[in-house]
PDB file of C-alpha atoms in Angstrom:
ATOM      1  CA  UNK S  21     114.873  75.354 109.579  1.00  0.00           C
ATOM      2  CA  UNK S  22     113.046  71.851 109.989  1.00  0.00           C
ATOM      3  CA  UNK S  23     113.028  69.717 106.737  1.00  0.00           C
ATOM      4  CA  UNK S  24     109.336  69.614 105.313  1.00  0.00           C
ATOM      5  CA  UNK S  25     108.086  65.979 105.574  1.00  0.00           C
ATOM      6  CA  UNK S  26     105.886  64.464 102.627  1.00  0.00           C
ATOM      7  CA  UNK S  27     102.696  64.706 105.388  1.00  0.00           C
ATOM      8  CA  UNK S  28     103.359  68.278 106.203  1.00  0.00           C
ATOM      9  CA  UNK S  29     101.272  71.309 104.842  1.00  0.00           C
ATOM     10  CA  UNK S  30     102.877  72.219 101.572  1.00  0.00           C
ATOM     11  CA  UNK S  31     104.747  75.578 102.451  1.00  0.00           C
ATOM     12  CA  UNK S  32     103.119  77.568  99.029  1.00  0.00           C
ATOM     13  CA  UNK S  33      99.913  77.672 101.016  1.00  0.00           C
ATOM     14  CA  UNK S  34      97.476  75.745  98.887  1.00  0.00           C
ATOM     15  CA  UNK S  35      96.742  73.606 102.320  1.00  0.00           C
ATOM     16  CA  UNK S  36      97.572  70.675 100.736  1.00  0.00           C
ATOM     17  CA  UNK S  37      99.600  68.116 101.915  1.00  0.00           C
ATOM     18  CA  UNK S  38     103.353  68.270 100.735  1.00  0.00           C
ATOM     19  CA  UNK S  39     102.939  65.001  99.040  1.00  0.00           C
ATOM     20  CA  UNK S  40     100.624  65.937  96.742  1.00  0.00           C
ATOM     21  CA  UNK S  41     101.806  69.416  96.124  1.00  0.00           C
ATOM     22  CA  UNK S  42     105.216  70.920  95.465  1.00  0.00           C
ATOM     23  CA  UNK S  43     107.146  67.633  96.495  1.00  0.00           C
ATOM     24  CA  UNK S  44     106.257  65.575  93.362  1.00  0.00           C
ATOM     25  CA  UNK S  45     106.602  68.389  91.046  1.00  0.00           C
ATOM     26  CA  UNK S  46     110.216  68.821  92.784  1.00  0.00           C
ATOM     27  CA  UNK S  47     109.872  72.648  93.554  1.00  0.00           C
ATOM     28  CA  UNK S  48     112.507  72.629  96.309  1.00  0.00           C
ATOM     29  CA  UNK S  49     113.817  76.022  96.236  1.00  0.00           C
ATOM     30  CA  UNK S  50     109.729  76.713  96.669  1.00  0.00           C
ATOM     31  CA  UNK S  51     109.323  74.275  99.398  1.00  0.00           C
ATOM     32  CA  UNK S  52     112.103  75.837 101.483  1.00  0.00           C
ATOM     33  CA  UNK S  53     110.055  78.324 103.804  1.00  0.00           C
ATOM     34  CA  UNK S  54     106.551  79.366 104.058  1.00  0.00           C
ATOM     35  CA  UNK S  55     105.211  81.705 102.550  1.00  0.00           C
ATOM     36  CA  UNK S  56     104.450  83.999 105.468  1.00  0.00           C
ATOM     37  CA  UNK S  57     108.065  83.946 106.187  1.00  0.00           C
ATOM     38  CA  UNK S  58     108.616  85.549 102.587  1.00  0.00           C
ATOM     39  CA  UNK S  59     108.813  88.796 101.251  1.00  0.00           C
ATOM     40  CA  UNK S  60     105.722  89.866  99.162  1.00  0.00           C
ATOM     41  CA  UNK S  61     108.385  89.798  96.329  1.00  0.00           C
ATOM     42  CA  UNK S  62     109.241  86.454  96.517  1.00  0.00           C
ATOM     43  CA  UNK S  63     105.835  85.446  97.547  1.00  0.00           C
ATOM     44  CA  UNK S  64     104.830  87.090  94.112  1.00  0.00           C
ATOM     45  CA  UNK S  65     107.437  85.232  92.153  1.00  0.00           C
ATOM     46  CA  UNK S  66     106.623  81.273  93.585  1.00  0.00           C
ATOM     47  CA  UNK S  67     102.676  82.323  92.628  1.00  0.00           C
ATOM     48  CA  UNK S  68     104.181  83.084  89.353  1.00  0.00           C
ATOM     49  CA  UNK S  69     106.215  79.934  88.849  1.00  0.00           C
ATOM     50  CA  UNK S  70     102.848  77.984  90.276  1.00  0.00           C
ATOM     51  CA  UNK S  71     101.021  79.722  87.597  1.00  0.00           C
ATOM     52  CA  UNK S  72     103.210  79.640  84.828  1.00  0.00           C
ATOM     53  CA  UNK S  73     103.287  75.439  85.679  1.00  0.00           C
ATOM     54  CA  UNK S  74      99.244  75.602  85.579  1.00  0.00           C
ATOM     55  CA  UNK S  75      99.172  75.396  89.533  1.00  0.00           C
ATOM     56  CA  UNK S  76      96.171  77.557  89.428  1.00  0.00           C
ATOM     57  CA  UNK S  77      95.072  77.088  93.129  1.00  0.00           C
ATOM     58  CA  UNK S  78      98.370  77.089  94.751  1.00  0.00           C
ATOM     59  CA  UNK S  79      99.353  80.305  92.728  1.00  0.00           C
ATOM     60  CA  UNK S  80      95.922  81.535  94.067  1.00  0.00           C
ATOM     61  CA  UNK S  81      96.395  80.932  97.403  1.00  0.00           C
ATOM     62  CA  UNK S  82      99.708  82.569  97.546  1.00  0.00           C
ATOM     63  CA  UNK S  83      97.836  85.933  95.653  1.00  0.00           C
ATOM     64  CA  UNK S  84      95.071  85.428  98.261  1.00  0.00           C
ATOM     65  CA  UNK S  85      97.603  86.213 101.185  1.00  0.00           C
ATOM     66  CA  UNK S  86      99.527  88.824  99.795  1.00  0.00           C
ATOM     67  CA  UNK S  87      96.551  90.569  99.577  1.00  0.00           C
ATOM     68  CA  UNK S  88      95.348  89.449 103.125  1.00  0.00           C
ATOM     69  CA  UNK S  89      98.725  91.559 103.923  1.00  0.00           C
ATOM     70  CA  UNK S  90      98.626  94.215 101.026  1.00  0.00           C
ATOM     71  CA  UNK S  91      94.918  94.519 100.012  1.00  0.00           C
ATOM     72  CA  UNK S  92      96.093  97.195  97.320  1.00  0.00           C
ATOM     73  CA  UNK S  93      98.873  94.941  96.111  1.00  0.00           C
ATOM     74  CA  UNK S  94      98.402  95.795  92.155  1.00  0.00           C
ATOM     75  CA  UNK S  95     100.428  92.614  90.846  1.00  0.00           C
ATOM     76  CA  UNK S  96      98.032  90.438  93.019  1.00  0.00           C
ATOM     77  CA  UNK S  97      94.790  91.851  92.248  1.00  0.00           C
ATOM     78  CA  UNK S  98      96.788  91.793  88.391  1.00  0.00           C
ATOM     79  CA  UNK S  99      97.298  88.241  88.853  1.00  0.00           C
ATOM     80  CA  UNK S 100      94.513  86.854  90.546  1.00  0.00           C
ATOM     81  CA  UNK S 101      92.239  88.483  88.002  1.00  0.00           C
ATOM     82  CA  UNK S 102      94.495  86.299  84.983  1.00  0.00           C
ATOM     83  CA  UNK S 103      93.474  83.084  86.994  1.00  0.00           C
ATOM     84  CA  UNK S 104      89.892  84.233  87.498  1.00  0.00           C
ATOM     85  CA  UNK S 105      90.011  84.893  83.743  1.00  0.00           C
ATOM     86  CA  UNK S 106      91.639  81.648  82.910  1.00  0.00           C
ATOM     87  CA  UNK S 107      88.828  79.948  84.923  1.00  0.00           C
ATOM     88  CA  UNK S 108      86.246  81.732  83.249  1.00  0.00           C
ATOM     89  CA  UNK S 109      84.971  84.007  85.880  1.00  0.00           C
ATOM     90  CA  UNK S 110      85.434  86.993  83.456  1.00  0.00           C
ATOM     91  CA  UNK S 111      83.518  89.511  85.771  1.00  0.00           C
ATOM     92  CA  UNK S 112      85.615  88.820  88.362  1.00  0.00           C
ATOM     93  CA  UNK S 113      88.712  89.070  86.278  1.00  0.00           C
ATOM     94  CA  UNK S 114      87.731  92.642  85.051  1.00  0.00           C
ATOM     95  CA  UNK S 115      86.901  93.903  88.656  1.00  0.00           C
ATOM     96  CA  UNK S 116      90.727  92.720  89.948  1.00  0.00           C
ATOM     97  CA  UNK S 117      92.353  93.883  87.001  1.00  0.00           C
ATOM     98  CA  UNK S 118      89.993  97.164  86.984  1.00  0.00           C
ATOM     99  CA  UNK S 119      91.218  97.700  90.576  1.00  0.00           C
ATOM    100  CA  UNK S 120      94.976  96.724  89.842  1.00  0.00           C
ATOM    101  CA  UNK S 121      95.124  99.745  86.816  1.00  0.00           C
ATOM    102  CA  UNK S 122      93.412 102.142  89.563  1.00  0.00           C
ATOM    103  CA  UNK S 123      96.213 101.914  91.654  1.00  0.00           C
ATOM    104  CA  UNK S 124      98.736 101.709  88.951  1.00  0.00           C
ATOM    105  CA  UNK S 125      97.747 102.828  85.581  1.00  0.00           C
ATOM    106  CA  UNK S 126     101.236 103.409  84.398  1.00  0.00           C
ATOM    107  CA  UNK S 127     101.610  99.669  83.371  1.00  0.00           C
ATOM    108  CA  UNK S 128     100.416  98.801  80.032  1.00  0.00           C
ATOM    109  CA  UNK S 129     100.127  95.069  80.624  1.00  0.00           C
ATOM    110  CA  UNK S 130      97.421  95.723  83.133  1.00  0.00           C
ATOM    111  CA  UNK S 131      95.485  97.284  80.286  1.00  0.00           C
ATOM    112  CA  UNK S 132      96.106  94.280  77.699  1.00  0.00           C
ATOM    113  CA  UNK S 133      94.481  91.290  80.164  1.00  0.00           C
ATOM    114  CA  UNK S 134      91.813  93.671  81.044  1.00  0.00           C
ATOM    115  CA  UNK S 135      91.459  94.577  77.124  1.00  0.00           C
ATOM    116  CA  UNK S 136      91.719  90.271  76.590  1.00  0.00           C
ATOM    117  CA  UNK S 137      89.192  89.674  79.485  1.00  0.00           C
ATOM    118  CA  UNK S 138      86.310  91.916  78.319  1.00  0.00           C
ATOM    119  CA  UNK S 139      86.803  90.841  74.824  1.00  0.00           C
ATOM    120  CA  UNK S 140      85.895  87.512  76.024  1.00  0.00           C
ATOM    121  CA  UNK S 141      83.300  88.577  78.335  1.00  0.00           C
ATOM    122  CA  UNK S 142      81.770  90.272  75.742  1.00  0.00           C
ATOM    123  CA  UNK S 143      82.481  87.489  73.041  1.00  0.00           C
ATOM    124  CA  UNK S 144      83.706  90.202  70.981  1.00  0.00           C
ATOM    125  CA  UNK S 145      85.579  89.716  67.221  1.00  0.00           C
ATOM    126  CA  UNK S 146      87.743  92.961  67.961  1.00  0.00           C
ATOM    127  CA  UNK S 147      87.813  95.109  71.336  1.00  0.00           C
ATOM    128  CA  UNK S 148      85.054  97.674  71.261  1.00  0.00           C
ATOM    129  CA  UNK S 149      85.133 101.357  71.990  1.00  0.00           C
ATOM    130  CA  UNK S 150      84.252 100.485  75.698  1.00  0.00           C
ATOM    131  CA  UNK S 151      87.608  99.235  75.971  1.00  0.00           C
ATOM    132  CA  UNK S 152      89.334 101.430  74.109  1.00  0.00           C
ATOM    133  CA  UNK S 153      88.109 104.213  76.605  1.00  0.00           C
ATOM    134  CA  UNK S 154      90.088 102.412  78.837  1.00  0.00           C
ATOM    135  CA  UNK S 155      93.120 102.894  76.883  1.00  0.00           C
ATOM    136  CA  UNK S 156      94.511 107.043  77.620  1.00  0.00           C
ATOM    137  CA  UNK S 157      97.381 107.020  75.804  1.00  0.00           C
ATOM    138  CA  UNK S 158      98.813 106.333  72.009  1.00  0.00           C
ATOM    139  CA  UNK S 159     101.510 104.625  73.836  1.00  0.00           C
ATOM    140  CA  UNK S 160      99.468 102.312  75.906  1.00  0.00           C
ATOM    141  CA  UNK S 161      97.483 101.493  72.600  1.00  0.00           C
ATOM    142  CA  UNK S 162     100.562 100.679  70.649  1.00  0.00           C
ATOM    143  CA  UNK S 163     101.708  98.140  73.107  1.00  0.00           C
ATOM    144  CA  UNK S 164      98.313  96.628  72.835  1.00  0.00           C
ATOM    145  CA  UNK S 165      97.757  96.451  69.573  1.00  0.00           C
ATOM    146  CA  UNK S 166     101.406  94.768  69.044  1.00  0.00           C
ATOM    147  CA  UNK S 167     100.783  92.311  71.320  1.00  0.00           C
ATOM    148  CA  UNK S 168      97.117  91.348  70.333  1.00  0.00           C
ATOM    149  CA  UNK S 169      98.648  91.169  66.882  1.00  0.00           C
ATOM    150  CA  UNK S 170      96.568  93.401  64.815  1.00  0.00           C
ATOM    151  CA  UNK S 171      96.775  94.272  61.238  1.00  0.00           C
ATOM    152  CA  UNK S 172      98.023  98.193  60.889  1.00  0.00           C
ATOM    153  CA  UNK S 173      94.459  98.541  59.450  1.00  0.00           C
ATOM    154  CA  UNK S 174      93.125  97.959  62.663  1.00  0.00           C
ATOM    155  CA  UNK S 175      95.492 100.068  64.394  1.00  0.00           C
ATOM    156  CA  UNK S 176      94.248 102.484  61.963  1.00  0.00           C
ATOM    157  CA  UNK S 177      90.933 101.824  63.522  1.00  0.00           C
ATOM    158  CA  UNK S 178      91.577 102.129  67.078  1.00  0.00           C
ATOM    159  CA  UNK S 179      93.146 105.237  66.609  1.00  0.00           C
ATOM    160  CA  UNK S 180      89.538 106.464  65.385  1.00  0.00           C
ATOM    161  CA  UNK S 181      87.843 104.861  68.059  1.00  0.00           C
ATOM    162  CA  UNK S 182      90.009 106.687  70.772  1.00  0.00           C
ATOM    163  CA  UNK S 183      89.902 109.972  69.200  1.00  0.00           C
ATOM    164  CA  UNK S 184      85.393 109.179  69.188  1.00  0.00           C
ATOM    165  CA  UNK S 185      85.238 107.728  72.647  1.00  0.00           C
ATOM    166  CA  UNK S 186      87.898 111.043  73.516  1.00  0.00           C
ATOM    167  CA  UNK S 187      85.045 112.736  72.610  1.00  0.00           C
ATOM    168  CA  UNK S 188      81.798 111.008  73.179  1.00  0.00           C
ATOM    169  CA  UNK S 189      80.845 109.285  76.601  1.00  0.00           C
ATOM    170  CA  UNK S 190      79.565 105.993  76.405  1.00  0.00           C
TER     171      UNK S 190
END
């Protein structure tokens, strides 16, 4: 394989130039082949590591063509809806992360951002029963209200809620 030069596109697909990309952040093992030539795997772990470093538009661009490949890629849709969230384009975020628990509702971290990103969408102090509808098992809702931190008396709470909206449309 050629050896990227400094003027080259930058290999993560942001189509910026090397040089003021990856190369001064010293991501070699991401610079090493481009990102068509990866598997959507590894393609989804160097959009994490761009994301995780606040790379925002390179990690987008790299969710952007795995879904130019896999349109129903769920981590993708997942991911691209954290960055629209984190760029506060919450209707966006819900709609990818909506679609991403479509195709795979079994995993409960889908259900936290989307929880996360209509709180904020909707400004509100504590997630309302329109997300807890979202939420279809006690399991699921454990998970999420451990990681969001709550008090038991707002597990306590919840728990109502899901039993009302179980029952009630809204």
């Amino acid at each position: 394989m050629k050896k990227i030069g400094r003027n080259d596109p930058c290999p993560c697909g942001s189509g910026k130039k090397h040089k003021h990309c990856c190369q001064p952040n010293g991501n070699v093992s991401m610079a090493k082949t481009r990102s068509s030539d990866l598997s959507i795997l590894q393609a989804i772990q160097i959009a994490r590591e761009h994301h995780q470093a606040g790379r925002l538009p390179q990690a987008e661009a790299i969710y952007q063509q795995i879904l130019q490949v896999e349109p129903n890629h769920p981590d993708a849709l997942h991911l691209l809806g954290l960055i629209a969230r984190q760029g506060g384009k919450n209707g966006i975020a819900v709609g990818l992360m909506s679609k991403a628990i479509r195709i795979n509702p079994s995993n409960p971290i889908y259900y936290i951002n989307l929880g996360n990103a209509l709180k904020i969408k909707a400004n509100w102090k504590t997630p309302s029963s329109i997300t807890v509808k979202r939420f279809q098992s006690s399991r699921i809702l454990q998970k999420c209200t451990t990681t969001w931190g709550m008090p038991s008396r707002n597990k306590v709470i919840w728990k109502r809620r899901l039993r009302a909206s179980a029952g009630h449309s809204h």
